């Protein structure tokens, strides 16, 4: 049997409200292919191999966890990789971007497109398919989200997770939430914490699962995708100090904030056991910190041995 990846968090707010919070450390699955992205890629890699593809082609933004995960998975499994990247202006600034530089070092080739073209390619599957109509190219959608990804994510949950009343995860495209909704037991409620302001997220998730055992919480997006506040950074640094767990600024920190606020407000009843999925994304901290530094804003600490600056 694999050792448990579940870790019980000790925070005063949990104790005072009589709630248990258990973190599933999916961030520790692989050093580069972070958390849910490894789960989402598993069956896509298998399908690419079966199709005898030589190249994985996918889409992502400048700091995308999925771009780096795909570059690393391709290198590890003997595929070439191409990333279609949102933002033409990034073309000459790869060196300034830790995510893209790492992906490039792993052998990924980039095609930079402006936002309009990116939108078209990620919304219109036919156009995207035309782009990679050649043999041997296996296309993975933005965020790695498709039915094969949902199947992989459903493997996250294990026997020991049956004790949880609530299972929580962050939501980007919604495929991860759908996979967890598929795998949850009937007595469990699945809560997805939106990382972006998008009222249509529920329908996005419903594209991937027929289950109705999930709910999306929209109150903790912090103004939108990849946006962050000094308050959230302060909380992240305090969680690191107390629990020695590092969260990522785009997804898991917002989920954590939402869970703890829900506990405080009584939205999560006393006596509950919460299982929260740490979906990874830690590679994004470096890029976020360099943007925060330019704004003279407080930085995310990455080591708990250091004193607060
Ligand atoms: C991509 C990502 C998510 C969101 O997953 P979706 O399946 O797109 O909803 C959550 N957390 C992390 C760390 C991610 O990289």
PDB file of C-alpha atoms and ligand atoms in Angstrom:
ATOM      1  CA  UNK A   1       0.000   0.000   0.000  1.00  0.00           C
ATOM      2  CA  UNK A   2       1.097   3.552  -0.720  1.00  0.00           C
ATOM      3  CA  UNK A   3       1.772   5.722   2.332  1.00  0.00           C
ATOM      4  CA  UNK A   4      -1.062   8.143   3.064  1.00  0.00           C
ATOM      5  CA  UNK A   5      -0.833  11.527   1.394  1.00  0.00           C
ATOM      6  CA  UNK A   6      -3.319  12.946   3.889  1.00  0.00           C
ATOM      7  CA  UNK A   7      -2.157  15.433   6.485  1.00  0.00           C
ATOM      8  CA  UNK A   8      -4.262  16.802   9.304  1.00  0.00           C
ATOM      9  CA  UNK A   9      -3.850  20.563   9.685  1.00  0.00           C
ATOM     10  CA  UNK A  10      -3.593  22.179  13.105  1.00  0.00           C
ATOM     11  CA  UNK A  11      -4.920  25.718  13.136  1.00  0.00           C
ATOM     12  CA  UNK A  12      -6.554  27.529  16.080  1.00  0.00           C
ATOM     13  CA  UNK A  13      -9.705  28.358  14.090  1.00  0.00           C
ATOM     14  CA  UNK A  14     -10.300  24.654  13.398  1.00  0.00           C
ATOM     15  CA  UNK A  15      -9.869  23.711  17.014  1.00  0.00           C
ATOM     16  CA  UNK A  16     -12.146  26.451  18.318  1.00  0.00           C
ATOM     17  CA  UNK A  17     -14.908  25.464  15.871  1.00  0.00           C
ATOM     18  CA  UNK A  18     -14.567  21.712  16.353  1.00  0.00           C
ATOM     19  CA  UNK A  19     -13.809  21.010  12.683  1.00  0.00           C
ATOM     20  CA  UNK A  20     -11.153  18.710  11.260  1.00  0.00           C
ATOM     21  CA  UNK A  21      -9.306  19.730   8.110  1.00  0.00           C
ATOM     22  CA  UNK A  22      -7.322  17.098   6.285  1.00  0.00           C
ATOM     23  CA  UNK A  23      -5.152  18.074   3.348  1.00  0.00           C
ATOM     24  CA  UNK A  24      -4.511  15.616   0.532  1.00  0.00           C
ATOM     25  CA  UNK A  25      -0.966  16.398  -0.591  1.00  0.00           C
ATOM     26  CA  UNK A  26      -1.342  15.955  -4.334  1.00  0.00           C
ATOM     27  CA  UNK A  27       1.315  18.668  -4.599  1.00  0.00           C
ATOM     28  CA  UNK A  28       3.841  16.034  -3.542  1.00  0.00           C
ATOM     29  CA  UNK A  29       3.098  13.554  -6.348  1.00  0.00           C
ATOM     30  CA  UNK A  30       5.780  14.822  -8.732  1.00  0.00           C
ATOM     31  CA  UNK A  31       8.342  17.652  -8.614  1.00  0.00           C
ATOM     32  CA  UNK A  32       7.245  19.319 -11.900  1.00  0.00           C
ATOM     33  CA  UNK A  33       3.948  17.770 -12.977  1.00  0.00           C
ATOM     34  CA  UNK A  34       1.985  19.308 -10.195  1.00  0.00           C
ATOM     35  CA  UNK A  35      -0.913  17.638  -8.418  1.00  0.00           C
ATOM     36  CA  UNK A  36      -4.078  17.541 -10.438  1.00  0.00           C
ATOM     37  CA  UNK A  37      -2.178  18.090 -13.701  1.00  0.00           C
ATOM     38  CA  UNK A  38      -0.487  14.704 -13.310  1.00  0.00           C
ATOM     39  CA  UNK A  39      -3.898  13.075 -12.754  1.00  0.00           C
ATOM     40  CA  UNK A  40      -5.344  14.914 -15.746  1.00  0.00           C
ATOM     41  CA  UNK A  41      -2.479  13.924 -18.035  1.00  0.00           C
ATOM     42  CA  UNK A  42      -2.343  10.228 -17.118  1.00  0.00           C
ATOM     43  CA  UNK A  43      -4.950   8.893 -19.568  1.00  0.00           C
ATOM     44  CA  UNK A  44      -4.137  11.558 -22.159  1.00  0.00           C
ATOM     45  CA  UNK A  45      -0.562  10.267 -22.260  1.00  0.00           C
ATOM     46  CA  UNK A  46      -1.877   6.740 -22.627  1.00  0.00           C
ATOM     47  CA  UNK A  47      -4.135   7.796 -25.510  1.00  0.00           C
ATOM     48  CA  UNK A  48      -1.272   9.667 -27.204  1.00  0.00           C
ATOM     49  CA  UNK A  49       0.891   6.559 -26.978  1.00  0.00           C
ATOM     50  CA  UNK A  50      -1.868   4.361 -28.411  1.00  0.00           C
ATOM     51  CA  UNK A  51      -2.248   6.789 -31.321  1.00  0.00           C
ATOM     52  CA  UNK A  52       1.512   6.622 -31.857  1.00  0.00           C
ATOM     53  CA  UNK A  53       1.731  10.406 -31.535  1.00  0.00           C
ATOM     54  CA  UNK A  54       5.154  12.028 -31.470  1.00  0.00           C
ATOM     55  CA  UNK A  55       4.082  15.460 -30.210  1.00  0.00           C
ATOM     56  CA  UNK A  56       1.772  16.759 -27.501  1.00  0.00           C
ATOM     57  CA  UNK A  57       0.206  20.098 -28.370  1.00  0.00           C
ATOM     58  CA  UNK A  58      -1.595  22.187 -25.813  1.00  0.00           C
ATOM     59  CA  UNK A  59      -2.622  25.702 -24.749  1.00  0.00           C
ATOM     60  CA  UNK A  60      -1.948  27.966 -21.792  1.00  0.00           C
ATOM     61  CA  UNK A  61      -1.243  31.372 -20.310  1.00  0.00           C
ATOM     62  CA  UNK A  62       2.106  32.820 -19.284  1.00  0.00           C
ATOM     63  CA  UNK A  63       2.242  31.159 -15.855  1.00  0.00           C
ATOM     64  CA  UNK A  64       0.208  28.049 -16.606  1.00  0.00           C
ATOM     65  CA  UNK A  65       0.796  25.008 -14.399  1.00  0.00           C
ATOM     66  CA  UNK A  66      -0.568  22.880 -17.224  1.00  0.00           C
ATOM     67  CA  UNK A  67       2.017  24.162 -19.726  1.00  0.00           C
ATOM     68  CA  UNK A  68       4.908  23.227 -17.461  1.00  0.00           C
ATOM     69  CA  UNK A  69       3.263  19.905 -16.531  1.00  0.00           C
ATOM     70  CA  UNK A  70       2.793  19.006 -20.200  1.00  0.00           C
ATOM     71  CA  UNK A  71       6.394  19.945 -21.042  1.00  0.00           C
ATOM     72  CA  UNK A  72       7.675  17.770 -18.191  1.00  0.00           C
ATOM     73  CA  UNK A  73       5.352  14.846 -18.961  1.00  0.00           C
ATOM     74  CA  UNK A  74       6.307  14.946 -22.643  1.00  0.00           C
ATOM     75  CA  UNK A  75      10.017  14.891 -21.778  1.00  0.00           C
ATOM     76  CA  UNK A  76       9.509  12.062 -19.318  1.00  0.00           C
ATOM     77  CA  UNK A  77       7.448   9.922 -21.707  1.00  0.00           C
ATOM     78  CA  UNK A  78       9.388  10.479 -24.918  1.00  0.00           C
ATOM     79  CA  UNK A  79       7.095  12.949 -26.712  1.00  0.00           C
ATOM     80  CA  UNK A  80       7.946  16.307 -28.214  1.00  0.00           C
ATOM     81  CA  UNK A  81       5.777  19.173 -27.005  1.00  0.00           C
ATOM     82  CA  UNK A  82       4.363  22.408 -28.369  1.00  0.00           C
ATOM     83  CA  UNK A  83       2.620  25.059 -26.289  1.00  0.00           C
ATOM     84  CA  UNK A  84       0.307  27.650 -27.813  1.00  0.00           C
ATOM     85  CA  UNK A  85       0.772  30.565 -25.448  1.00  0.00           C
ATOM     86  CA  UNK A  86      -1.642  33.444 -24.847  1.00  0.00           C
ATOM     87  CA  UNK A  87       0.099  36.782 -25.401  1.00  0.00           C
ATOM     88  CA  UNK A  88       2.300  37.665 -28.364  1.00  0.00           C
ATOM     89  CA  UNK A  89       4.264  40.123 -26.220  1.00  0.00           C
ATOM     90  CA  UNK A  90       5.809  37.213 -24.295  1.00  0.00           C
ATOM     91  CA  UNK A  91       7.736  36.057 -27.342  1.00  0.00           C
ATOM     92  CA  UNK A  92      10.889  38.008 -26.528  1.00  0.00           C
ATOM     93  CA  UNK A  93      10.557  37.771 -22.763  1.00  0.00           C
ATOM     94  CA  UNK A  94      10.787  34.047 -22.104  1.00  0.00           C
ATOM     95  CA  UNK A  95      13.833  34.540 -19.878  1.00  0.00           C
ATOM     96  CA  UNK A  96      11.835  36.756 -17.516  1.00  0.00           C
ATOM     97  CA  UNK A  97       9.172  34.131 -17.087  1.00  0.00           C
ATOM     98  CA  UNK A  98      10.063  31.189 -14.809  1.00  0.00           C
ATOM     99  CA  UNK A  99       7.235  28.948 -16.088  1.00  0.00           C
ATOM    100  CA  UNK A 100       8.048  29.374 -19.763  1.00  0.00           C
ATOM    101  CA  UNK A 101      11.812  29.121 -19.230  1.00  0.00           C
ATOM    102  CA  UNK A 102      11.409  25.831 -17.381  1.00  0.00           C
ATOM    103  CA  UNK A 103       9.077  24.460 -20.063  1.00  0.00           C
ATOM    104  CA  UNK A 104      11.526  25.521 -22.761  1.00  0.00           C
ATOM    105  CA  UNK A 105      14.420  23.848 -20.935  1.00  0.00           C
ATOM    106  CA  UNK A 106      12.331  20.651 -20.987  1.00  0.00           C
ATOM    107  CA  UNK A 107      12.151  20.923 -24.772  1.00  0.00           C
ATOM    108  CA  UNK A 108       8.786  22.587 -25.324  1.00  0.00           C
ATOM    109  CA  UNK A 109       8.415  24.729 -28.470  1.00  0.00           C
ATOM    110  CA  UNK A 110       6.122  27.742 -28.248  1.00  0.00           C
ATOM    111  CA  UNK A 111       3.694  29.422 -30.601  1.00  0.00           C
ATOM    112  CA  UNK A 112       2.723  32.830 -29.223  1.00  0.00           C
ATOM    113  CA  UNK A 113      -0.679  34.146 -30.274  1.00  0.00           C
ATOM    114  CA  UNK A 114      -2.618  37.285 -29.416  1.00  0.00           C
ATOM    115  CA  UNK A 115      -5.533  37.047 -27.023  1.00  0.00           C
ATOM    116  CA  UNK A 116      -8.192  37.040 -29.699  1.00  0.00           C
ATOM    117  CA  UNK A 117      -6.616  34.209 -31.628  1.00  0.00           C
ATOM    118  CA  UNK A 118      -5.997  32.316 -28.419  1.00  0.00           C
ATOM    119  CA  UNK A 119      -9.651  32.672 -27.497  1.00  0.00           C
ATOM    120  CA  UNK A 120     -10.704  31.428 -30.897  1.00  0.00           C
ATOM    121  CA  UNK A 121      -8.419  28.412 -30.734  1.00  0.00           C
ATOM    122  CA  UNK A 122      -9.476  27.402 -27.246  1.00  0.00           C
ATOM    123  CA  UNK A 123     -13.203  27.955 -27.857  1.00  0.00           C
ATOM    124  CA  UNK A 124     -13.488  26.468 -31.317  1.00  0.00           C
ATOM    125  CA  UNK A 125     -12.297  22.908 -31.356  1.00  0.00           C
ATOM    126  CA  UNK A 126     -12.584  22.651 -35.155  1.00  0.00           C
ATOM    127  CA  UNK A 127     -10.163  25.531 -35.692  1.00  0.00           C
ATOM    128  CA  UNK A 128      -7.745  24.059 -33.187  1.00  0.00           C
ATOM    129  CA  UNK A 129      -7.942  20.671 -34.870  1.00  0.00           C
ATOM    130  CA  UNK A 130      -7.196  22.239 -38.252  1.00  0.00           C
ATOM    131  CA  UNK A 131      -4.085  23.731 -36.737  1.00  0.00           C
ATOM    132  CA  UNK A 132      -2.739  20.327 -35.831  1.00  0.00           C
ATOM    133  CA  UNK A 133      -4.243  18.196 -38.550  1.00  0.00           C
ATOM    134  CA  UNK A 134      -0.892  16.555 -39.257  1.00  0.00           C
ATOM    135  CA  UNK A 135      -0.381  12.992 -38.181  1.00  0.00           C
ATOM    136  CA  UNK A 136       1.359  12.406 -34.932  1.00  0.00           C
ATOM    137  CA  UNK A 137       0.133  15.466 -33.067  1.00  0.00           C
ATOM    138  CA  UNK A 138      -1.983  14.761 -30.017  1.00  0.00           C
ATOM    139  CA  UNK A 139      -3.968  17.768 -28.885  1.00  0.00           C
ATOM    140  CA  UNK A 140      -4.756  18.319 -25.216  1.00  0.00           C
ATOM    141  CA  UNK A 141      -7.233  21.119 -24.420  1.00  0.00           C
ATOM    142  CA  UNK A 142      -6.452  24.173 -22.278  1.00  0.00           C
ATOM    143  CA  UNK A 143      -5.839  23.174 -18.669  1.00  0.00           C
ATOM    144  CA  UNK A 144      -5.679  19.540 -19.793  1.00  0.00           C
ATOM    145  CA  UNK A 145      -9.425  19.329 -19.323  1.00  0.00           C
ATOM    146  CA  UNK A 146     -11.310  16.581 -21.145  1.00  0.00           C
ATOM    147  CA  UNK A 147     -13.076  13.324 -20.345  1.00  0.00           C
ATOM    148  CA  UNK A 148      -9.747  11.489 -19.986  1.00  0.00           C
ATOM    149  CA  UNK A 149      -8.662  14.077 -17.408  1.00  0.00           C
ATOM    150  CA  UNK A 150     -11.838  13.565 -15.389  1.00  0.00           C
ATOM    151  CA  UNK A 151     -11.186   9.815 -15.351  1.00  0.00           C
ATOM    152  CA  UNK A 152      -7.658  10.406 -14.023  1.00  0.00           C
ATOM    153  CA  UNK A 153      -8.778  12.853 -11.330  1.00  0.00           C
ATOM    154  CA  UNK A 154     -11.352  10.360 -10.041  1.00  0.00           C
ATOM    155  CA  UNK A 155      -8.414   8.180  -8.944  1.00  0.00           C
ATOM    156  CA  UNK A 156      -7.402  10.771  -6.338  1.00  0.00           C
ATOM    157  CA  UNK A 157      -9.848   9.550  -3.731  1.00  0.00           C
ATOM    158  CA  UNK A 158      -9.045   6.522  -1.609  1.00  0.00           C
ATOM    159  CA  UNK A 159     -10.650   4.351   1.040  1.00  0.00           C
ATOM    160  CA  UNK A 160      -9.370   6.518   3.917  1.00  0.00           C
ATOM    161  CA  UNK A 161     -11.164   9.536   2.418  1.00  0.00           C
ATOM    162  CA  UNK A 162     -14.593   8.057   3.162  1.00  0.00           C
ATOM    163  CA  UNK A 163     -14.505   9.646   6.624  1.00  0.00           C
ATOM    164  CA  UNK A 164     -14.797  13.130   5.103  1.00  0.00           C
ATOM    165  CA  UNK A 165     -18.149  14.949   5.103  1.00  0.00           C
ATOM    166  CA  UNK A 166     -16.931  17.619   2.690  1.00  0.00           C
ATOM    167  CA  UNK A 167     -14.378  17.307  -0.092  1.00  0.00           C
ATOM    168  CA  UNK A 168     -12.979  20.647  -1.277  1.00  0.00           C
ATOM    169  CA  UNK A 169     -10.912  21.586  -4.313  1.00  0.00           C
ATOM    170  CA  UNK A 170     -10.138  24.734  -6.300  1.00  0.00           C
ATOM    171  CA  UNK A 171     -11.888  25.332  -9.639  1.00  0.00           C
ATOM    172  CA  UNK A 172     -10.336  26.594 -12.874  1.00  0.00           C
ATOM    173  CA  UNK A 173     -11.878  24.842 -15.849  1.00  0.00           C
ATOM    174  CA  UNK A 174     -13.881  22.541 -13.567  1.00  0.00           C
ATOM    175  CA  UNK A 175     -12.566  19.169 -14.753  1.00  0.00           C
ATOM    176  CA  UNK A 176     -10.929  18.462 -11.395  1.00  0.00           C
ATOM    177  CA  UNK A 177     -14.129  19.213  -9.516  1.00  0.00           C
ATOM    178  CA  UNK A 178     -16.019  16.946 -11.922  1.00  0.00           C
ATOM    179  CA  UNK A 179     -13.591  14.068 -11.331  1.00  0.00           C
ATOM    180  CA  UNK A 180     -13.954  14.395  -7.579  1.00  0.00           C
ATOM    181  CA  UNK A 181     -17.742  14.606  -7.877  1.00  0.00           C
ATOM    182  CA  UNK A 182     -17.608  11.360  -9.848  1.00  0.00           C
ATOM    183  CA  UNK A 183     -15.501   9.632  -7.199  1.00  0.00           C
ATOM    184  CA  UNK A 184     -17.165  10.948  -4.015  1.00  0.00           C
ATOM    185  CA  UNK A 185     -19.343   8.625  -1.930  1.00  0.00           C
ATOM    186  CA  UNK A 186     -23.101   9.359  -1.610  1.00  0.00           C
ATOM    187  CA  UNK A 187     -22.740  10.818   1.915  1.00  0.00           C
ATOM    188  CA  UNK A 188     -20.084  13.327   0.796  1.00  0.00           C
ATOM    189  CA  UNK A 189     -20.641  16.873  -0.430  1.00  0.00           C
ATOM    190  CA  UNK A 190     -18.119  18.308  -2.887  1.00  0.00           C
ATOM    191  CA  UNK A 191     -17.283  22.020  -2.680  1.00  0.00           C
ATOM    192  CA  UNK A 192     -15.380  23.762  -5.479  1.00  0.00           C
ATOM    193  CA  UNK A 193     -13.770  27.140  -4.779  1.00  0.00           C
ATOM    194  CA  UNK A 194     -13.711  29.262  -7.928  1.00  0.00           C
ATOM    195  CA  UNK A 195     -10.321  30.802  -8.729  1.00  0.00           C
ATOM    196  CA  UNK A 196     -11.872  33.113 -11.319  1.00  0.00           C
ATOM    197  CA  UNK A 197     -15.012  35.186 -11.712  1.00  0.00           C
ATOM    198  CA  UNK A 198     -17.141  33.144 -14.046  1.00  0.00           C
ATOM    199  CA  UNK A 199     -20.801  32.637 -13.261  1.00  0.00           C
ATOM    200  CA  UNK A 200     -21.077  29.873 -15.845  1.00  0.00           C
ATOM    201  CA  UNK A 201     -18.667  27.556 -14.006  1.00  0.00           C
ATOM    202  CA  UNK A 202     -21.442  25.262 -12.843  1.00  0.00           C
ATOM    203  CA  UNK A 203     -22.360  24.478 -16.446  1.00  0.00           C
ATOM    204  CA  UNK A 204     -18.686  23.940 -17.281  1.00  0.00           C
ATOM    205  CA  UNK A 205     -18.465  21.288 -14.571  1.00  0.00           C
ATOM    206  CA  UNK A 206     -21.766  19.774 -15.690  1.00  0.00           C
ATOM    207  CA  UNK A 207     -20.199  19.191 -19.122  1.00  0.00           C
ATOM    208  CA  UNK A 208     -17.879  16.704 -17.439  1.00  0.00           C
ATOM    209  CA  UNK A 209     -20.200  14.984 -14.946  1.00  0.00           C
ATOM    210  CA  UNK A 210     -23.885  14.188 -14.598  1.00  0.00           C
ATOM    211  CA  UNK A 211     -23.553  14.129 -10.795  1.00  0.00           C
ATOM    212  CA  UNK A 212     -25.198  16.887  -8.767  1.00  0.00           C
ATOM    213  CA  UNK A 213     -23.324  16.328  -5.506  1.00  0.00           C
ATOM    214  CA  UNK A 214     -21.215  19.467  -5.928  1.00  0.00           C
ATOM    215  CA  UNK A 215     -21.541  23.160  -5.280  1.00  0.00           C
ATOM    216  CA  UNK A 216     -19.365  26.036  -6.463  1.00  0.00           C
ATOM    217  CA  UNK A 217     -18.365  28.753  -4.017  1.00  0.00           C
ATOM    218  CA  UNK A 218     -17.828  32.059  -5.847  1.00  0.00           C
ATOM    219  CA  UNK A 219     -16.968  34.305  -2.878  1.00  0.00           C
ATOM    220  CA  UNK A 220     -13.200  33.834  -2.721  1.00  0.00           C
ATOM    221  CA  UNK A 221     -11.863  34.697  -6.186  1.00  0.00           C
ATOM    222  CA  UNK A 222     -10.051  37.788  -4.819  1.00  0.00           C
ATOM    223  CA  UNK A 223     -11.072  39.790  -7.864  1.00  0.00           C
ATOM    224  CA  UNK A 224     -10.233  37.242 -10.534  1.00  0.00           C
ATOM    225  CA  UNK A 225      -7.865  34.754 -11.960  1.00  0.00           C
ATOM    226  CA  UNK A 226      -4.272  35.194 -10.756  1.00  0.00           C
ATOM    227  CA  UNK A 227      -5.295  38.248  -8.694  1.00  0.00           C
ATOM    228  CA  UNK A 228      -4.181  38.332  -5.106  1.00  0.00           C
ATOM    229  CA  UNK A 229      -4.433  40.703  -2.141  1.00  0.00           C
ATOM    230  CA  UNK A 230      -1.946  41.598   0.609  1.00  0.00           C
ATOM    231  CA  UNK A 231      -4.400  39.984   3.041  1.00  0.00           C
ATOM    232  CA  UNK A 232      -4.227  36.674   1.173  1.00  0.00           C
ATOM    233  CA  UNK A 233      -0.421  36.802   1.062  1.00  0.00           C
ATOM    234  CA  UNK A 234      -0.387  37.490   4.809  1.00  0.00           C
ATOM    235  CA  UNK A 235      -2.640  34.464   5.394  1.00  0.00           C
ATOM    236  CA  UNK A 236      -0.489  32.238   3.180  1.00  0.00           C
ATOM    237  CA  UNK A 237       2.579  33.228   5.167  1.00  0.00           C
ATOM    238  CA  UNK A 238       0.803  32.557   8.433  1.00  0.00           C
ATOM    239  CA  UNK A 239      -0.400  29.085   7.279  1.00  0.00           C
ATOM    240  CA  UNK A 240       3.157  28.252   6.242  1.00  0.00           C
ATOM    241  CA  UNK A 241       4.441  29.202   9.671  1.00  0.00           C
ATOM    242  CA  UNK A 242       1.799  27.184  11.514  1.00  0.00           C
ATOM    243  CA  UNK A 243       1.496  24.115   9.285  1.00  0.00           C
ATOM    244  CA  UNK A 244       4.700  24.142   7.205  1.00  0.00           C
ATOM    245  CA  UNK A 245       2.516  23.756   4.119  1.00  0.00           C
ATOM    246  CA  UNK A 246       3.083  26.007   1.125  1.00  0.00           C
ATOM    247  CA  UNK A 247      -0.009  26.890  -0.932  1.00  0.00           C
ATOM    248  CA  UNK A 248      -0.074  28.368  -4.422  1.00  0.00           C
ATOM    249  CA  UNK A 249      -1.439  31.888  -4.950  1.00  0.00           C
ATOM    250  CA  UNK A 250      -3.725  31.135  -7.911  1.00  0.00           C
ATOM    251  CA  UNK A 251      -5.775  28.201  -6.667  1.00  0.00           C
ATOM    252  CA  UNK A 252      -5.100  26.455  -3.365  1.00  0.00           C
ATOM    253  CA  UNK A 253      -4.609  29.579  -1.217  1.00  0.00           C
ATOM    254  CA  UNK A 254      -8.019  30.888  -2.302  1.00  0.00           C
ATOM    255  CA  UNK A 255      -9.598  27.523  -1.479  1.00  0.00           C
ATOM    256  CA  UNK A 256      -7.946  27.509   1.955  1.00  0.00           C
ATOM    257  CA  UNK A 257      -9.140  31.029   2.637  1.00  0.00           C
ATOM    258  CA  UNK A 258     -12.663  30.060   1.619  1.00  0.00           C
ATOM    259  CA  UNK A 259     -12.714  26.913   3.736  1.00  0.00           C
ATOM    260  CA  UNK A 260     -11.483  28.695   6.863  1.00  0.00           C
ATOM    261  CA  UNK A 261     -13.893  31.576   6.338  1.00  0.00           C
ATOM    262  CA  UNK A 262     -16.711  29.040   5.920  1.00  0.00           C
ATOM    263  CA  UNK A 263     -15.712  27.428   9.219  1.00  0.00           C
ATOM    264  CA  UNK A 264     -15.635  30.827  10.916  1.00  0.00           C
ATOM    265  CA  UNK A 265     -19.070  31.779   9.587  1.00  0.00           C
ATOM    266  CA  UNK A 266     -20.591  28.442  10.528  1.00  0.00           C
ATOM    267  CA  UNK A 267     -21.269  27.474   6.887  1.00  0.00           C
ATOM    268  CA  UNK A 268     -19.363  24.287   7.716  1.00  0.00           C
ATOM    269  CA  UNK A 269     -20.977  22.799  10.815  1.00  0.00           C
ATOM    270  CA  UNK A 270     -19.200  21.797  14.015  1.00  0.00           C
ATOM    271  CA  UNK A 271     -18.028  18.200  14.028  1.00  0.00           C
ATOM    272  CA  UNK A 272     -17.415  18.152  10.251  1.00  0.00           C
ATOM    273  CA  UNK A 273     -14.456  16.440   8.674  1.00  0.00           C
ATOM    274  CA  UNK A 274     -13.189  18.346   5.621  1.00  0.00           C
ATOM    275  CA  UNK A 275     -10.880  16.834   3.062  1.00  0.00           C
ATOM    276  CA  UNK A 276      -9.177  19.560   1.004  1.00  0.00           C
ATOM    277  CA  UNK A 277      -7.207  18.665  -2.095  1.00  0.00           C
ATOM    278  CA  UNK A 278      -3.854  20.410  -2.375  1.00  0.00           C
ATOM    279  CA  UNK A 279      -3.793  20.416  -6.176  1.00  0.00           C
ATOM    280  CA  UNK A 280      -0.202  21.738  -6.371  1.00  0.00           C
ATOM    281  CA  UNK A 281       0.720  24.727  -8.518  1.00  0.00           C
ATOM    282  CA  UNK A 282       3.696  25.744  -6.385  1.00  0.00           C
ATOM    283  CA  UNK A 283       5.770  26.496  -9.478  1.00  0.00           C
ATOM    284  CA  UNK A 284       3.598  29.608  -9.892  1.00  0.00           C
ATOM    285  CA  UNK A 285       4.877  31.259  -6.712  1.00  0.00           C
ATOM    286  CA  UNK A 286       8.099  32.481  -8.315  1.00  0.00           C
ATOM    287  CA  UNK A 287       6.287  34.257 -11.144  1.00  0.00           C
ATOM    288  CA  UNK A 288       3.746  35.748  -8.726  1.00  0.00           C
ATOM    289  CA  UNK A 289       6.490  36.993  -6.411  1.00  0.00           C
ATOM    290  CA  UNK A 290       8.332  38.721  -9.236  1.00  0.00           C
ATOM    291  CA  UNK A 291       5.108  40.523 -10.165  1.00  0.00           C
ATOM    292  CA  UNK A 292       4.476  41.434  -6.490  1.00  0.00           C
ATOM    293  CA  UNK A 293       8.033  42.678  -6.137  1.00  0.00           C
ATOM    294  CA  UNK A 294       7.567  45.090  -9.050  1.00  0.00           C
ATOM    295  CA  UNK A 295       4.524  46.515  -7.247  1.00  0.00           C
ATOM    296  CA  UNK A 296       6.385  46.729  -3.937  1.00  0.00           C
ATOM    297  CA  UNK A 297       3.741  44.449  -2.409  1.00  0.00           C
ATOM    298  CA  UNK A 298       4.369  41.881   0.352  1.00  0.00           C
ATOM    299  CA  UNK A 299       5.895  38.639  -0.971  1.00  0.00           C
ATOM    300  CA  UNK A 300       4.864  35.026  -0.506  1.00  0.00           C
ATOM    301  CA  UNK A 301       7.342  33.297   1.773  1.00  0.00           C
ATOM    302  CA  UNK A 302       8.543  29.954   0.531  1.00  0.00           C
ATOM    303  CA  UNK A 303      10.378  28.680   3.547  1.00  0.00           C
ATOM    304  CA  UNK A 304       9.098  28.582   7.089  1.00  0.00           C
ATOM    305  CA  UNK A 305      12.563  28.851   8.606  1.00  0.00           C
ATOM    306  CA  UNK A 306      12.883  32.442   7.402  1.00  0.00           C
ATOM    307  CA  UNK A 307      11.517  35.256   9.521  1.00  0.00           C
ATOM    308  CA  UNK A 308       8.718  37.392   8.113  1.00  0.00           C
ATOM    309  CA  UNK A 309      10.165  40.263   6.147  1.00  0.00           C
TER     310      UNK A 309
HETATM  311  C1  LIG B   1      -5.162  23.722 -13.017  1.00  0.00           C
HETATM  312  C2  LIG B   1      -5.237  23.795 -11.545  1.00  0.00           C
HETATM  313  C3  LIG B   1      -6.470  23.787 -10.856  1.00  0.00           C
HETATM  314  C4  LIG B   1      -7.788  23.826 -11.578  1.00  0.00           C
HETATM  315  O1  LIG B   1      -8.119  22.614 -12.164  1.00  0.00           O
HETATM  316  P1  LIG B   1      -9.340  22.549 -13.186  1.00  0.00           P
HETATM  317  O2  LIG B   1      -9.456  21.112 -13.491  1.00  0.00           O
HETATM  318  O3  LIG B   1      -8.945  23.352 -14.378  1.00  0.00           O
HETATM  319  O4  LIG B   1     -10.531  23.118 -12.526  1.00  0.00           O
HETATM  320  C5  LIG B   1      -6.450  23.791  -9.489  1.00  0.00           C
HETATM  321  N1  LIG B   1      -5.298  23.826  -8.804  1.00  0.00           N
HETATM  322  C6  LIG B   1      -4.110  23.853  -9.420  1.00  0.00           C
HETATM  323  C7  LIG B   1      -2.882  23.924  -8.595  1.00  0.00           C
HETATM  324  C8  LIG B   1      -4.041  23.835 -10.801  1.00  0.00           C
HETATM  325  O5  LIG B   1      -2.849  23.869 -11.401  1.00  0.00           O
END
